[in-house]
Coordinates of C-alpha atoms in Angstrom, one line a residue:
M1 CA -0.2 0.1 0.4
K2 CA 1.0 3.0 -1.5
L3 CA 0.7 6.0 0.7
H4 CA 1.6 10.4 0.2
Y5 CA 1.3 11.1 4.3
T6 CA 3.7 8.2 5.9
N7 CA 6.8 6.2 4.6
Q8 CA 5.8 3.3 6.6
Q9 CA 2.9 0.6 6.3
P10 CA 0.3 2.1 8.7
D11 CA -1.2 -0.5 11.7
A12 CA -4.0 -2.5 10.5
S13 CA -5.7 -0.9 12.6
V14 CA -6.0 2.5 10.5
P15 CA -7.7 1.4 7.0
Q16 CA -10.6 -0.5 8.7
N17 CA -11.1 2.2 11.4
M18 CA -11.0 4.5 7.6
A19 CA -13.4 2.5 6.5
R20 CA -16.1 3.0 9.1
L21 CA -16.3 7.1 7.5
N22 CA -18.0 5.7 5.1
S23 CA -21.3 5.1 7.8
F24 CA -21.5 8.2 8.8
D25 CA -23.7 10.8 6.0
R26 CA -21.9 13.1 4.9
G27 CA -23.3 16.3 7.2
Q28 CA -22.4 14.0 10.4
L29 CA -19.1 13.8 8.4
Q30 CA -17.8 17.0 7.5
S31 CA -19.4 17.5 10.9
L32 CA -16.5 15.3 12.3
V33 CA -13.4 16.1 10.0
Q34 CA -14.7 20.0 11.3
L35 CA -13.8 19.2 14.8
L36 CA -10.8 17.2 14.0
F37 CA -10.1 20.5 12.0
D38 CA -10.3 22.7 15.2
F39 CA -8.6 20.1 17.5
M40 CA -5.7 20.6 15.4
Q41 CA -5.6 24.2 15.0
N42 CA -5.2 24.5 18.8
K43 CA -9.0 24.9 19.7
H44 CA -9.5 22.3 21.7
S45 CA -7.3 21.0 24.9
G46 CA -6.6 17.0 25.0
T47 CA -9.6 16.9 27.5
S48 CA -12.3 19.4 26.0
F49 CA -11.3 17.6 22.5
L50 CA -12.0 14.1 23.9
A51 CA -16.1 15.6 25.9
H52 CA -16.2 17.1 22.7
V53 CA -16.0 13.7 20.9
E54 CA -18.1 11.8 23.4
A55 CA -21.0 14.8 23.2
W56 CA -20.6 14.6 19.0
A57 CA -21.0 10.7 20.4
E58 CA -24.0 10.8 21.9
Q59 CA -25.6 13.6 19.8
Q60 CA -25.4 11.6 16.4
S61 CA -26.0 8.3 18.3
V62 CA -23.6 6.3 17.5
N63 CA -21.1 4.6 19.6
A64 CA -18.5 6.7 21.7
S65 CA -15.4 4.3 21.9
V66 CA -15.9 2.3 18.2
L67 CA -15.7 7.1 17.9
K68 CA -12.3 7.1 19.6
D69 CA -11.0 4.8 17.0
I70 CA -11.7 6.3 13.9
V71 CA -10.9 9.5 15.5
K72 CA -7.1 8.3 16.7
A73 CA -6.7 7.0 12.8
A74 CA -8.0 10.4 10.7
L75 CA -6.0 11.9 13.3
S76 CA -2.4 10.3 12.1
V77 CA -3.4 10.3 8.9
L78 CA -3.9 13.8 9.0
R79 CA -0.9 14.8 11.2
G80 CA 1.2 13.0 9.1
A81 CA 0.0 15.0 5.7
V82 CA 0.0 18.1 8.3
R83 CA 4.4 17.0 8.7
S84 CA 4.4 15.3 4.3
N85 CA 3.1 19.2 3.4
A86 CA 0.1 16.8 1.9
S87 CA -2.4 18.5 -0.8
P88 CA -5.6 18.4 -0.7
T89 CA -4.7 15.4 -4.4
Y90 CA -2.4 13.3 -2.6
L91 CA -4.8 13.5 0.7
A92 CA -7.8 12.8 -1.0
A93 CA -5.5 9.8 -2.9
D94 CA -4.8 8.3 0.9
L95 CA -7.8 8.5 2.1
R96 CA -9.5 6.2 -1.4
T97 CA -6.1 4.2 -0.7
L98 CA -7.3 3.3 2.5
G99 CA -11.2 3.0 1.8
V100 CA -12.5 6.0 2.4
S101 CA -15.4 5.8 -0.5
D102 CA -13.7 8.5 -3.9
D103 CA -17.1 11.0 -2.4
N104 CA -16.3 11.2 0.6
A105 CA -12.6 12.0 -0.5
A106 CA -13.2 14.2 -1.9
L107 CA -15.1 15.4 1.2
I108 CA -12.4 15.4 3.9
A109 CA -9.4 16.5 0.3
G110 CA -12.2 20.3 0.6
L111 CA -12.7 20.8 3.9
W112 CA -8.7 20.6 3.9
K113 CA -7.8 23.4 1.4
K114 CA -9.3 25.1 3.3
S115 CA -8.3 25.0 6.5
L116 CA -5.0 23.9 5.4
S117 CA -3.5 27.5 6.1
D118 CA -4.9 27.7 9.7
I119 CA -4.1 23.9 10.7
K120 CA 0.0 24.2 9.2
R121 CA 0.1 27.8 10.8
A122 CA -1.5 26.2 14.6
A123 CA 1.6 23.1 13.5
V124 CA 4.2 25.4 13.4
G125 CA 3.8 28.0 16.1
H126 CA 3.3 24.7 18.4
T127 CA 6.2 23.5 17.1
L128 CA 7.7 26.5 17.8
M129 CA 7.2 26.8 21.9
V130 CA 10.2 24.7 22.8
N131 CA 13.1 27.5 22.2
E132 CA 10.8 30.5 22.8
L133 CA 12.6 33.6 22.3
V134 CA 11.6 34.7 25.7
D135 CA 14.3 37.4 25.6
L136 CA 17.3 38.9 24.0
E137 CA 19.7 41.7 24.7
W138 CA 22.7 42.8 22.7
T139 CA 26.1 44.7 21.8
F140 CA 27.6 45.7 18.9
G141 CA 31.6 46.4 18.3
V142 CA 33.8 47.6 16.3
T143 CA 37.2 45.4 16.5
S144 CA 40.3 47.7 18.0
A145 CA 42.8 45.7 18.4
N146 CA 43.8 41.6 17.3
S147 CA 47.1 40.5 15.3
E148 CA 46.2 40.3 12.9
L149 CA 45.6 43.5 11.3
D150 CA 43.4 43.6 8.5
K151 CA 41.1 42.4 11.2
V152 CA 41.2 45.5 12.7
G153 CA 38.1 48.1 12.6
D154 CA 36.2 45.0 11.3
C155 CA 32.3 45.4 13.1
F156 CA 30.6 42.4 14.4
L157 CA 27.4 42.0 17.5
Q158 CA 27.2 40.3 20.1
L159 CA 23.2 38.7 21.0
R160 CA 22.4 37.0 24.7
L161 CA 18.7 35.0 23.2
S162 CA 17.2 33.9 26.7
L163 CA 15.7 30.7 24.9
D164 CA 12.5 29.0 27.4
D165 CA 13.4 25.7 27.3
G166 CA 8.7 24.8 27.3
A167 CA 9.5 23.3 30.8
G168 CA 9.2 26.7 32.1
K169 CA 13.2 26.8 32.9
V170 CA 15.7 29.9 30.9
R171 CA 18.8 29.6 29.1
K172 CA 20.7 31.5 27.8
V173 CA 22.4 31.8 25.0
P174 CA 26.2 33.8 24.0
V175 CA 25.6 34.3 20.0
E176 CA 28.4 36.2 18.7
L177 CA 28.6 37.4 14.3
T178 CA 29.8 39.6 11.8
L179 CA 28.1 42.0 10.0
P180 CA 27.9 40.1 6.9
Q181 CA 26.8 37.0 9.1
F182 CA 24.5 39.1 10.7
Y183 CA 22.8 40.7 7.0
A184 CA 22.8 37.0 6.1
L185 CA 20.7 36.1 9.1
V186 CA 18.2 38.6 9.2
S187 CA 17.6 38.2 5.3
E188 CA 16.9 33.8 7.1
L189 CA 14.8 35.5 8.9
E190 CA 12.0 37.6 6.9
T191 CA 12.4 34.7 3.8
A192 CA 10.7 32.9 7.2
K193 CA 7.7 35.0 8.1
A194 CA 7.5 35.3 4.6
H195 CA 6.6 31.4 4.1
L196 CA 4.8 32.6 7.7
E197 CA 2.8 34.0 6.1

């Protein structure tokens, strides 16, 4: 089974649970997929998400334990699609390979296309929570004496980054850059910012 969202063979339960999406009508599937996308966009915490899933199961008269298995399989596929930067076309192909009907795969891929930028933004935000920049101190200097005459007069920038490691502990990281290195860093940061927007 060749899939775009992963290089490995999925667990045997994944195709079985993904095929269960075919038992829902269009409205049910759309609301379930939207619930999954909301979770992936960090609109629900883990515990509130489970409560929403259970409430959805009760509202739709669906077995909650079966629904949790479906949700677990769907999230593994969707998270893999985010990691592999899968287009809606590739996601639809993977869904069909995993047993989802053509109509349902097209519906999910259409919803994916509408929500993809928000889902990616949330994934990047979640990734960047580790080593989050808390503070930045900088000093600009000029070399006034050196054993090498050609180094005298060179400009440099010293940075002291305060980074939160994600567990609430802040560590200081010193960095020294020449002026060309600093300009290269600024250029890379501007490029990254443009890609995020």
